[in-house]
Coordinates of C-alpha atoms and ligand atoms in Angstrom, one line a residue:
X441 CA 114.1 91.0 93.4
X442 CA 117.4 90.8 95.3
X443 CA 117.2 89.3 98.8
X444 CA 119.0 92.2 100.4
X445 CA 117.3 93.9 103.4
X446 CA 115.4 97.0 102.3
X447 CA 117.3 100.2 103.3
X448 CA 115.6 102.6 105.7
X449 CA 115.4 105.2 103.0
X450 CA 114.8 104.1 99.6
X451 CA 115.2 106.3 96.6
X452 CA 114.2 106.1 92.9
X453 CA 113.6 102.7 91.6
X454 CA 114.6 100.8 94.8
X455 CA 111.2 100.7 96.3
X456 CA 109.2 97.9 97.7
X457 CA 108.4 94.9 95.4
X458 CA 104.8 96.0 94.8
X459 CA 105.9 99.4 93.7
X460 CA 108.5 98.1 91.4
X461 CA 106.0 95.8 89.8
X462 CA 103.7 98.7 88.9
X463 CA 106.5 101.2 88.0
X464 CA 106.0 101.3 84.3
X465 CA 102.3 101.9 84.7
X466 CA 102.6 104.7 87.3
X467 CA 101.4 108.0 85.9
X468 CA 104.3 110.4 85.5
X469 CA 102.2 113.5 84.8
X470 CA 99.1 115.0 86.3
X471 CA 97.2 114.5 83.1
X472 CA 97.8 110.8 83.3
X473 CA 96.5 110.6 86.9
X474 CA 92.9 109.8 86.3
X475 CA 90.1 110.7 88.8
X476 CA 90.4 112.0 92.4
X477 CA 89.6 115.4 90.8
X478 CA 89.0 117.3 94.1
X479 CA 92.3 116.1 95.6
X480 CA 94.2 117.0 92.4
X481 CA 92.7 120.5 92.4
X482 CA 93.5 121.1 96.0
X483 CA 97.1 119.9 95.6
X484 CA 97.6 122.0 92.5
X485 CA 96.5 125.1 94.4
X486 CA 98.6 124.2 97.4
X487 CA 101.7 123.7 95.2
X488 CA 101.2 126.8 93.1
X489 CA 100.6 129.0 96.1
X490 CA 103.8 127.7 97.8
X491 CA 105.7 128.2 94.6
X492 CA 104.4 131.8 94.2
X493 CA 105.4 132.6 97.8
X494 CA 108.8 131.0 97.1
X495 CA 108.3 128.5 100.0
X496 CA 107.9 124.8 100.4
X497 CA 104.5 123.0 100.3
X498 CA 103.2 122.1 103.8
X499 CA 103.0 118.6 105.1
X500 CA 100.3 116.4 103.6
X501 CA 98.7 113.1 104.6
X502 CA 96.9 110.8 102.2
X503 CA 94.7 108.0 103.4
X504 CA 92.5 105.3 101.9
X505 CA 92.5 101.6 100.9
X506 CA 95.7 100.2 99.2
X507 CA 96.2 100.7 95.5
X508 CA 94.2 103.9 95.1
X509 CA 97.1 106.1 94.1
X510 CA 98.6 107.6 97.3
X511 CA 102.2 106.9 96.5
X512 CA 101.6 108.0 93.0
X513 CA 100.4 111.4 94.2
X514 CA 103.6 111.8 96.3
X515 CA 105.7 111.1 93.1
X516 CA 103.7 113.6 91.2
X517 CA 104.2 116.3 93.8
X518 CA 108.0 115.6 93.7
X519 CA 108.0 115.9 89.9
X520 CA 105.8 119.0 89.9
X521 CA 107.9 120.8 92.4
X522 CA 111.2 119.5 91.0
X523 CA 112.2 118.4 94.5
X524 CA 114.0 115.1 95.3
X525 CA 111.9 112.6 97.3
X526 CA 113.3 110.2 99.9
X527 CA 111.0 107.3 100.5
X528 CA 110.7 105.2 103.6
X529 CA 107.9 103.5 105.6
X530 CA 106.6 103.3 109.2
X531 CA 107.9 99.7 109.7
X532 CA 111.4 100.5 108.4
X533 CA 111.9 103.2 111.0
X534 CA 112.5 101.0 114.1
X535 CA 114.4 103.4 116.4
X536 CA 114.4 107.1 117.1
X537 CA 118.0 107.1 115.7
X538 CA 116.7 105.8 112.3
X539 CA 114.4 108.8 112.0
X540 CA 117.0 111.2 113.3
X541 CA 119.4 110.0 110.6
X542 CA 116.8 110.3 107.8
X543 CA 115.9 113.8 108.9
X544 CA 119.5 115.1 109.3
X545 CA 120.4 113.6 105.9
X546 CA 117.7 115.6 104.0
X547 CA 118.8 118.4 101.8
X548 CA 117.1 121.7 102.0
X549 CA 113.8 121.5 100.1
X550 CA 113.6 117.7 99.9
X551 CA 110.4 115.8 100.2
X552 CA 110.3 112.9 102.7
X553 CA 107.6 110.3 101.9
X554 CA 106.6 108.0 104.8
X555 CA 104.3 105.1 103.7
X556 CA 102.3 103.3 106.3
X557 CA 102.8 106.1 108.8
X558 CA 100.4 104.5 111.2
X559 CA 103.0 102.0 112.0
X560 CA 105.5 104.5 113.6
X561 CA 105.7 103.9 117.3
X562 CA 104.9 106.6 119.8
X563 CA 108.4 107.6 120.8
X564 CA 109.4 108.0 117.1
X565 CA 106.2 110.0 116.5
X566 CA 107.2 112.4 119.2
X567 CA 110.5 113.2 117.4
X568 CA 108.5 114.0 114.3
X569 CA 106.3 116.6 116.0
X570 CA 109.0 119.4 116.4
X571 CA 110.5 118.4 113.1
X572 CA 107.2 119.0 111.4
X573 CA 106.2 122.1 113.3
X574 CA 109.4 124.1 113.7
X575 CA 112.0 122.2 111.7
X576 CA 114.0 121.1 114.8
X577 CA 115.2 117.8 116.1
X578 CA 115.2 117.4 119.8
X579 CA 117.9 115.0 120.9
X580 CA 118.1 113.8 124.5
X581 CA 121.6 113.1 125.7
X582 CA 122.2 111.1 128.9
X583 CA 119.7 109.6 131.3
X584 CA 118.0 110.5 134.6
X585 CA 118.6 113.9 136.3
X586 CA 121.7 114.7 134.2
X587 CA 119.8 114.2 130.9
X588 CA 119.7 117.3 128.7
X589 CA 118.1 118.1 125.4
X590 CA 120.0 119.6 122.5
X591 CA 118.1 121.1 119.6
X592 CA 119.3 120.6 116.0
X593 CA 118.1 122.8 113.2
X594 CA 116.9 120.7 110.3
X595 CA 117.0 121.6 106.6
X596 CA 113.5 122.8 105.5
X597 CA 111.5 119.8 104.1
X598 CA 108.0 118.7 103.2
X599 CA 106.6 115.5 104.7
X600 CA 104.2 113.5 102.6
X601 CA 102.7 110.5 104.3
X602 CA 100.3 107.7 103.4
X603 CA 98.2 105.3 105.5
X604 CA 95.5 102.7 105.0
X605 CA 94.4 103.2 108.6
X606 CA 93.8 106.8 109.4
X607 CA 92.1 105.9 112.7
X608 CA 95.4 104.5 113.9
X609 CA 97.3 107.8 113.2
X610 CA 97.3 109.7 116.5
X611 CA 95.4 113.0 116.5
X612 CA 98.5 115.0 117.5
X613 CA 100.3 113.6 114.5
X614 CA 97.3 114.1 112.2
X615 CA 96.9 117.7 113.2
X616 CA 100.5 118.5 112.2
X617 CA 99.7 117.8 108.5
X618 CA 99.1 121.5 108.0
X619 CA 98.9 121.2 104.2
X620 CA 95.9 118.9 104.5
X621 CA 94.6 115.4 105.2
X622 CA 93.2 113.9 102.0
X623 CA 91.0 110.8 101.7
X624 CA 91.3 108.9 98.4
X625 CA 88.0 107.6 97.1
X626 CA 87.3 104.4 95.2
X627 CA 87.2 105.1 91.4
X628 CA 84.2 104.9 89.1
X629 CA 84.0 102.1 86.5
X630 CA 84.5 104.7 83.8
X631 CA 87.7 106.0 85.4
X632 CA 89.1 102.4 85.8
X633 CA 88.3 101.7 82.2
X634 CA 90.4 104.8 81.2
X635 CA 93.3 103.6 83.4
X636 CA 93.2 100.1 81.9
X637 CA 93.1 101.6 78.4
X638 CA 96.2 103.6 79.2
X639 CA 98.0 100.6 80.8
X640 CA 97.2 98.4 77.8
X641 CA 98.7 101.0 75.5
X642 CA 101.9 101.3 77.6
X643 CA 102.2 97.5 77.6
X644 CA 101.6 97.4 73.8
X645 CA 98.5 95.2 74.0
X646 CA 95.9 94.9 71.3
X647 CA 92.4 95.0 73.0
X648 CA 89.0 95.6 71.6
X649 CA 87.4 97.7 74.4
X650 CA 85.4 94.8 75.8
X651 CA 88.5 93.6 77.8
X652 CA 88.9 97.0 79.5
X653 CA 85.2 97.0 80.4
X654 CA 85.2 93.6 81.9
X655 CA 88.4 94.3 83.9
X656 CA 86.9 97.6 85.2
X657 CA 83.8 95.8 86.4
X658 CA 85.8 93.4 88.5
X659 CA 88.7 95.5 89.7
X660 CA 87.3 96.6 93.1
X661 CA 87.3 100.2 91.8
X662 CA 91.1 100.1 92.4
X663 CA 93.8 101.0 89.8
X664 CA 96.4 98.6 91.2
X665 CA 94.0 95.7 91.0
X666 CA 92.9 96.7 87.5
X667 CA 96.5 96.7 86.3
X668 CA 97.2 93.4 87.9
X669 CA 94.1 91.8 86.2
X670 CA 95.2 93.3 82.9
X671 CA 98.6 91.7 83.2
X672 CA 97.1 88.3 84.2
X673 CA 94.7 88.4 81.3
X674 CA 97.5 89.3 78.9
X675 CA 99.5 86.3 80.1
X676 CA 96.4 84.1 79.6
X677 CA 95.8 85.4 76.1
X678 CA 99.4 84.9 75.2
X679 CA 99.7 81.4 76.5
X680 CA 96.4 80.3 75.0
X681 CA 96.9 82.3 71.8
X682 CA 93.6 84.1 72.2
X683 CA 92.6 87.7 71.6
X684 CA 92.5 89.9 74.6
X685 CA 88.8 90.3 74.9
X686 CA 85.9 90.0 77.4
X687 CA 85.9 86.3 77.1
X688 CA 89.6 85.8 77.7
X689 CA 89.4 88.2 80.7
X690 CA 86.6 86.2 82.1
X691 CA 88.5 82.9 81.8
X692 CA 91.7 84.4 83.2
X693 CA 89.9 85.9 86.2
X694 CA 87.9 82.7 86.8
X695 CA 91.2 80.9 87.1
X696 CA 92.3 83.4 89.7
X697 CA 89.1 82.7 91.6
X698 CA 87.8 86.3 91.0
X699 CA 84.0 86.4 90.6
X700 CA 81.8 88.6 88.4
X701 CA 81.9 91.6 90.9
X702 CA 85.6 91.2 91.7
X703 CA 85.4 89.3 95.0
X704 CA 88.4 87.1 95.7
X705 CA 88.2 83.6 97.4
X706 CA 89.1 85.3 100.7
X707 CA 86.3 87.8 100.4
X708 CA 83.8 85.1 99.8
X709 CA 85.2 83.0 102.6
X710 CA 84.6 86.0 104.9
X711 CA 81.0 86.4 103.8
X712 CA 80.4 82.6 104.2
X713 CA 82.0 82.6 107.6
X714 CA 79.8 85.4 108.9
X715 CA 76.7 83.6 107.5
X716 CA 77.5 80.1 108.7
X717 CA 79.5 80.5 111.9
X718 CA 78.0 83.7 113.3
X719 CA 74.4 83.5 112.0
X720 CA 75.0 86.6 109.9
X721 CA 76.6 88.6 112.7
X722 CA 77.2 91.0 114.2
X723 CA 80.6 89.5 115.0
X724 CA 83.7 91.4 116.4
X725 CA 86.8 91.8 114.2
X726 CA 89.0 89.7 116.5
X727 CA 86.6 86.8 116.6
X728 CA 86.1 86.9 112.8
X729 CA 89.9 87.1 112.3
X730 CA 90.4 84.1 114.5
X731 CA 87.7 82.1 112.7
X732 CA 89.3 82.9 109.3
X733 CA 92.9 82.4 110.6
X734 CA 93.6 85.9 109.2
X735 CA 95.2 89.0 110.5
X736 CA 92.8 91.7 111.7
X737 CA 94.7 94.3 109.7
X738 CA 94.3 92.3 106.5
X739 CA 90.6 92.1 106.9
X740 CA 90.3 95.7 107.8
X741 CA 92.5 97.0 105.1
X742 CA 92.1 94.7 102.2
X743 CA 88.7 92.9 102.4
X744 CA 86.3 95.2 104.3
X745 CA 86.5 98.5 102.4
X746 CA 85.3 96.9 99.1
X747 CA 82.7 94.6 100.8
X748 CA 81.3 97.7 102.6
X749 CA 81.4 99.8 99.4
X750 CA 79.5 97.0 97.6
X751 CA 76.9 96.9 100.4
X752 CA 77.7 93.2 101.2
X753 CA 78.5 93.7 104.8
X754 CA 78.0 96.5 107.3
X755 CA 80.1 97.6 110.2
X756 CA 78.2 98.5 113.3
X757 CA 79.5 99.2 116.9
X758 CA 78.7 95.6 117.8
X759 CA 80.6 94.1 114.9
X760 CA 80.3 93.1 111.3
X761 CA 77.0 91.9 109.8
X762 CA 76.0 90.4 106.5
X763 CA 73.5 92.5 104.6
X764 CA 70.7 91.0 102.5
X765 CA 72.9 91.6 99.4
X766 CA 75.7 89.7 101.1
X767 CA 73.4 86.7 101.6
X768 CA 72.3 86.8 98.0
X769 CA 75.8 87.1 96.7
X770 CA 76.8 83.8 98.3
X771 CA 73.6 82.1 97.1
X772 CA 71.8 82.0 100.5
X773 CA 68.3 83.1 101.1
X774 CA 67.9 86.3 103.1
X775 CA 66.8 85.7 106.7
X776 CA 63.4 87.0 107.8
X777 CA 64.7 89.8 110.0
X778 CA 66.7 91.3 107.1
X779 CA 63.7 91.0 104.8
X780 CA 61.6 93.0 107.2
X781 CA 64.4 95.6 107.4
X782 CA 64.0 96.0 103.6
X783 CA 60.3 96.7 103.7
Ligands
LIG958 P1 98.8 103.3 97.0 O1 100.0 104.1 97.4 O2 97.5 104.1 97.4 O3 98.8 101.9 97.6 P2 99.8 103.5 94.3 O4 100.0 105.0 94.2 O5 101.1 102.7 94.5 O6 98.7 103.2 95.4 O7 99.1 103.0 93.0 C1 99.1 101.7 92.5 C2 99.3 101.7 91.0 O8 98.0 102.0 90.5 C3 100.2 102.7 90.5 O9 101.5 102.1 90.2 C4 99.6 103.1 89.2 O10 100.0 102.3 88.1 C5 98.1 102.9 89.4 N1 97.4 104.1 89.7 C6 97.0 104.6 90.9 N2 96.3 105.7 90.8 C7 96.2 106.0 89.5 C8 95.5 107.0 88.8 N3 94.8 107.9 89.4 N4 95.5 107.0 87.4 C9 96.2 106.0 86.8 N5 96.9 105.0 87.4 C10 96.8 105.0 88.7

């Protein structure tokens, strides 16, 4: 990667590092996009109906944990509709002027993709409302009593946006995604297995089926993680001159500290901290983050969704608590009160 500052609008290949890393594996056609069937069907109807009417698809918001395929859906919509896509992200838009310049530089029919839209600040969000609703940009000129607003007509465009924290997207903004707000679900093991098979083929790897199965079991039901594990197992197999099979995957992942259900060292540290420092919880997010020296957002976006999905912790209004499965997973005996809850 070059060290140059990312531009506010990024096109084509010049995306963030994470995206570039996964680029060769990113599905380029709907048939290659495995799973999320309901979302795919809804999108295809939306796109087809817009095409038949000769109009643009309406604005769409995707949400869900990282690596589930939100950005990929945006790329597929751009390909399907044959419309150019400009890519930017919430943190890259620092000032109202940044957004105004992005919007006024769109060509008619373009798609604008804003990743991490929850990180747009309030004053920038307010510029987006009329742009999304009526295709206008309201610019305030001057200050105080002499200030006046001029309205610029924008080229028609479709806004696609993604977020890992839908609760942090204000409801006025959410309600303006008239095409729909879609939640991406974790994948099934079978779906991840198919994704890994496809990736192995693209990377030209010889596997025996057992490698794909092992990766899918440990990949947190997340395509990006599965692809990452496949590449690390490939490296391990290459360096140790081993076949890429279940055993090699196991050894490669062990070296990365990934356990048999896909928990990373930071996941296990979180479980252990709740158990040892907070008597199993409930513990508030802020307190937990401080105890782990971790950002609250990292815990909420990266660790928790999978730990909750696996039933290892639960989130209650009073905070996070370890479940009986959580205790067992880190090799502790289940406290009496939780045993009673099980009966
Ligand atoms: P997000 O935007 O939700 O963080 P991405 O769309 O960047 O996730 O997906 C991460 C990577 O995972 C992609 O580059 C792609 O290789 C893979 N991927 C995601 N969803 C799918 C899918 N449904 N089928 C196949 N591969 C997928």
